[in-house]
Tab-separated table of C-alpha atoms in Angstrom:
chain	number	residue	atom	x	y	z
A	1019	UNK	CA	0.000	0.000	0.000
A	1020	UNK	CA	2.722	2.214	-0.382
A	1021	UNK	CA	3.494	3.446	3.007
A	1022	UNK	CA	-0.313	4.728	3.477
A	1023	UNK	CA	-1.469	3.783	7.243
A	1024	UNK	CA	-3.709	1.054	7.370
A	1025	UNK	CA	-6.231	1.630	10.196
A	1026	UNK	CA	-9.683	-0.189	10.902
A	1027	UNK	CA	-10.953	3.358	10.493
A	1028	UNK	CA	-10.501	6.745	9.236
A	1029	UNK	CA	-11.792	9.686	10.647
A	1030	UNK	CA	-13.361	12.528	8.457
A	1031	UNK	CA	-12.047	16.004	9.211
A	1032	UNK	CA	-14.794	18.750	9.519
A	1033	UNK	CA	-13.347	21.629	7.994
A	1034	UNK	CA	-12.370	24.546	10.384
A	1035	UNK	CA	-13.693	22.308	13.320
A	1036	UNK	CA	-16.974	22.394	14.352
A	1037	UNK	CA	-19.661	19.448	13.792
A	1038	UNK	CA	-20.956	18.267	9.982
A	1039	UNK	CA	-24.461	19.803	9.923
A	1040	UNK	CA	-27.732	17.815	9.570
A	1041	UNK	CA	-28.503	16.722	5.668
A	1042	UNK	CA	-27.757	15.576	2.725
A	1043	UNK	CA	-24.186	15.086	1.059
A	1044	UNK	CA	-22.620	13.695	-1.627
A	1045	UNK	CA	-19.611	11.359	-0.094
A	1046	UNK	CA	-16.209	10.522	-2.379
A	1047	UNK	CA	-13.189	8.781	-0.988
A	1048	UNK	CA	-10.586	6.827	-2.556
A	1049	UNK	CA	-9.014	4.393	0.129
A	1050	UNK	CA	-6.568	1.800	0.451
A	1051	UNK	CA	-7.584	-1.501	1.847
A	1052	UNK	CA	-5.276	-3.608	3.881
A	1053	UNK	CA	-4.607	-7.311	2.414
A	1054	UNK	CA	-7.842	-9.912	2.243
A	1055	UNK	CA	-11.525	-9.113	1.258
A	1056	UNK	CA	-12.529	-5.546	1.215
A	1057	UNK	CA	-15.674	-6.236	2.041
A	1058	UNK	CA	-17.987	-3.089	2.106
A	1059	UNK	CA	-16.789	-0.019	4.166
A	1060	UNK	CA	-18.902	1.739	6.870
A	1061	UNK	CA	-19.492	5.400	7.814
A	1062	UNK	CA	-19.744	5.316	11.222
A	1063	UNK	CA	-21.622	8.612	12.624
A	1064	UNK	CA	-21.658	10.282	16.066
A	1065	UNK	CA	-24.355	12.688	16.611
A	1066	UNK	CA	-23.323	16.306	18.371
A	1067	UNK	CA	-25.905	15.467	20.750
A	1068	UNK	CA	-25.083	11.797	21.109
A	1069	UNK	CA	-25.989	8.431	20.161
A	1070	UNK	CA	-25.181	7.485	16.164
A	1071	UNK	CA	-26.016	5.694	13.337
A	1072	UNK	CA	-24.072	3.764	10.728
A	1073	UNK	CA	-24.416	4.119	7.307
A	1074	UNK	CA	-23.808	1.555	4.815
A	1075	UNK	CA	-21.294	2.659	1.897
A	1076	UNK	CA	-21.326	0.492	-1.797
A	1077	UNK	CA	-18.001	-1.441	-2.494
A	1078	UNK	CA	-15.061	0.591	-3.725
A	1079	UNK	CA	-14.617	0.017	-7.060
A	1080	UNK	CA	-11.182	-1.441	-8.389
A	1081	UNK	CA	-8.896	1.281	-7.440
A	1082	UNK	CA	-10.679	2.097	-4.149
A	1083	UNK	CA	-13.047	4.722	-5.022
A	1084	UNK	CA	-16.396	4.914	-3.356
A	1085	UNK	CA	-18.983	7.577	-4.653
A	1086	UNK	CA	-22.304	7.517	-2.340
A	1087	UNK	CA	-25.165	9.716	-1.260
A	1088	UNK	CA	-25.146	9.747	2.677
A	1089	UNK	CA	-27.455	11.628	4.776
A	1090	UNK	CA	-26.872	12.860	8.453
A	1091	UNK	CA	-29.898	12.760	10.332
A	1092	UNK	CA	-28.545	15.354	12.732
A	1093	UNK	CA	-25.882	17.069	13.582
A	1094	UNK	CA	-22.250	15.164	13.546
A	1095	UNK	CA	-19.759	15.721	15.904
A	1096	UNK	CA	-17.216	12.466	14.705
A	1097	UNK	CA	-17.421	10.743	10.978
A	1098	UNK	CA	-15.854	7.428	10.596
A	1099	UNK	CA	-15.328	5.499	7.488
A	1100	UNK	CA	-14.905	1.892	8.870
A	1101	UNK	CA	-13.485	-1.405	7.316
A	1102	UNK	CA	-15.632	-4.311	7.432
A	1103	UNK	CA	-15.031	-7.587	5.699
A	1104	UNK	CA	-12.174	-9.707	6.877
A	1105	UNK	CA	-9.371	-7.673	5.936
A	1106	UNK	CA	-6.193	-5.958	7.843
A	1107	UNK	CA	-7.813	-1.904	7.526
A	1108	UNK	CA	-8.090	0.919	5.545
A	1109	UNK	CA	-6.087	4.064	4.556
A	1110	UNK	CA	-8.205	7.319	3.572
A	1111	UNK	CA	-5.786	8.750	0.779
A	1112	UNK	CA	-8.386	11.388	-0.080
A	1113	UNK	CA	-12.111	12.591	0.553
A	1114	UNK	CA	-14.796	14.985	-0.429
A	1115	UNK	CA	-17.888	14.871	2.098
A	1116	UNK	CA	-20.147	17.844	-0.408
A	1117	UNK	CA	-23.452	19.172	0.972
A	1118	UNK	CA	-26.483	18.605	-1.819
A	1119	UNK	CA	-30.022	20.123	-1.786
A	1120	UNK	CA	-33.076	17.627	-1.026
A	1121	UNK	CA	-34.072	17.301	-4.980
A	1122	UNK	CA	-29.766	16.973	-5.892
A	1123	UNK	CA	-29.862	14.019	-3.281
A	1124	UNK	CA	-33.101	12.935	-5.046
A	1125	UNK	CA	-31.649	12.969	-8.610
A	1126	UNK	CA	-28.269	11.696	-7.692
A	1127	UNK	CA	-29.808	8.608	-6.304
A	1128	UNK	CA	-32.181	7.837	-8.860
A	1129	UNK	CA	-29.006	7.937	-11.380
A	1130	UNK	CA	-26.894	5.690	-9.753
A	1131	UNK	CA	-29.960	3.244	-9.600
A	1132	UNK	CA	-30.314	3.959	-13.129
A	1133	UNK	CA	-26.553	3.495	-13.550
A	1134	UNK	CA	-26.893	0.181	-11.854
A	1135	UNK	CA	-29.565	-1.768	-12.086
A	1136	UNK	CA	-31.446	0.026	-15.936
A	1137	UNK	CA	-33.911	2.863	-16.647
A	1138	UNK	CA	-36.596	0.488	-15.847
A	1139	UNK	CA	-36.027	0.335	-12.447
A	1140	UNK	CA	-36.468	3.997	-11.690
A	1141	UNK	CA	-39.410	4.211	-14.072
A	1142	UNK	CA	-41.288	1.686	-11.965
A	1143	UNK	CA	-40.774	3.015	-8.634
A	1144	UNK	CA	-41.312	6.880	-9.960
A	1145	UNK	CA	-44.992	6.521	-9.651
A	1146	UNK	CA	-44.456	6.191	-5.484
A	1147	UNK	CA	-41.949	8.720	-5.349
A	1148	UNK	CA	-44.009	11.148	-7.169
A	1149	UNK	CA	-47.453	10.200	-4.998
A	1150	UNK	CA	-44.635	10.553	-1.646
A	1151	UNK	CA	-43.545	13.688	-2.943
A	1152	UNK	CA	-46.938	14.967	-3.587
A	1153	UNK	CA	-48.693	13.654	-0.499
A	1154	UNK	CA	-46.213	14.247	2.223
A	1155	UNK	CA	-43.489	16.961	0.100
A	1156	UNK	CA	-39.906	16.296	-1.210
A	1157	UNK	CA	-38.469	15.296	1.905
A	1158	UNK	CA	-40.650	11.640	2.610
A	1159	UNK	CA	-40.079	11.282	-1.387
A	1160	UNK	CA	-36.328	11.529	-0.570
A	1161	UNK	CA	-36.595	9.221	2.947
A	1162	UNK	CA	-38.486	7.026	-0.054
A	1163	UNK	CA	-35.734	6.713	-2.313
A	1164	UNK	CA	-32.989	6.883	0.503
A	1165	UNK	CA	-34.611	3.585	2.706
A	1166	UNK	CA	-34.645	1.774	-1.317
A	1167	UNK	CA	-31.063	3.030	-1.808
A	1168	UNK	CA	-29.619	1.699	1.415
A	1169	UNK	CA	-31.548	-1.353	1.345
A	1170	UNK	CA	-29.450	-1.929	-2.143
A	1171	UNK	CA	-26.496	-1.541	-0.293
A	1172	UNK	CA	-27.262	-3.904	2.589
């Protein structure tokens, strides 16, 4: 791994201190995995105000790169990227932890689903999100998509 650290986690720096606010973000890290199966890595959350949540991350592609909507459900004090899988740990070379708008997150998820699994399989479930979106507003349309998009993931 060419002298990178190899941890079982790596913290995310807030920038200028402070806590990660509440929301939606657009997460991008390249990392370096320790030898044996990479498995799929973790974010790890710890809430300002306490207690925490962990948010399942899709496997890094080839060279280590994971691209991933995330969203904080409150304020974060501590942001962890975790190795799971049964290998030695994980270096963060680099990471990008971008706040997005409610409809960006929206979009950005419905493309990678696109990306992944066909057109078709947006198209079918854009009926619900639509109904969601018009029933209960944009945000229980994006906790819609969100739930689907981490279920993938699990």
């Amino acid at each position: 791994m060419s002298g990178d650290p190899v941890l079982p986690a790596a913290e995310i720096p807030v920038p200028g201190g402070g806590v990660h606010p509440g929301g939606w973000y657009r997460l991008e890290a390249t990392l370096a995995f320790g030898s044996g199966d990479a498995g799929r890595p973790r974010l790890q959350v710890e809430h300002q105000a306490g207690g925490g949540e962990d948010i399942t991350l899709p496997p890094p592609d080839p060279e280590g790169r994971i691209r991933a909507v995330v969203r904080l459900r409150a304020d974060a004090a501590v942001l962890r990227l975790l190795a799971s899988g049964r290998f030695g740990g994980l270096a963060l070379r680099s990471v990008s932890l971008r706040p997005l708008g409610k409809g960006a997150a929206l979009a950005l998820m419905l493309r990678q689903q696109a990306a992944s699994q066909g057109a078709g399989a947006v198209l079918s479930g854009i009926g619900a999100i639509l109904a969601t979106a018009g029933r209960s507003g944009l945000r229980a349309a994006g906790d819609l998509v969100y739930d689907a998009y981490q279920q993938r993931l699990a």
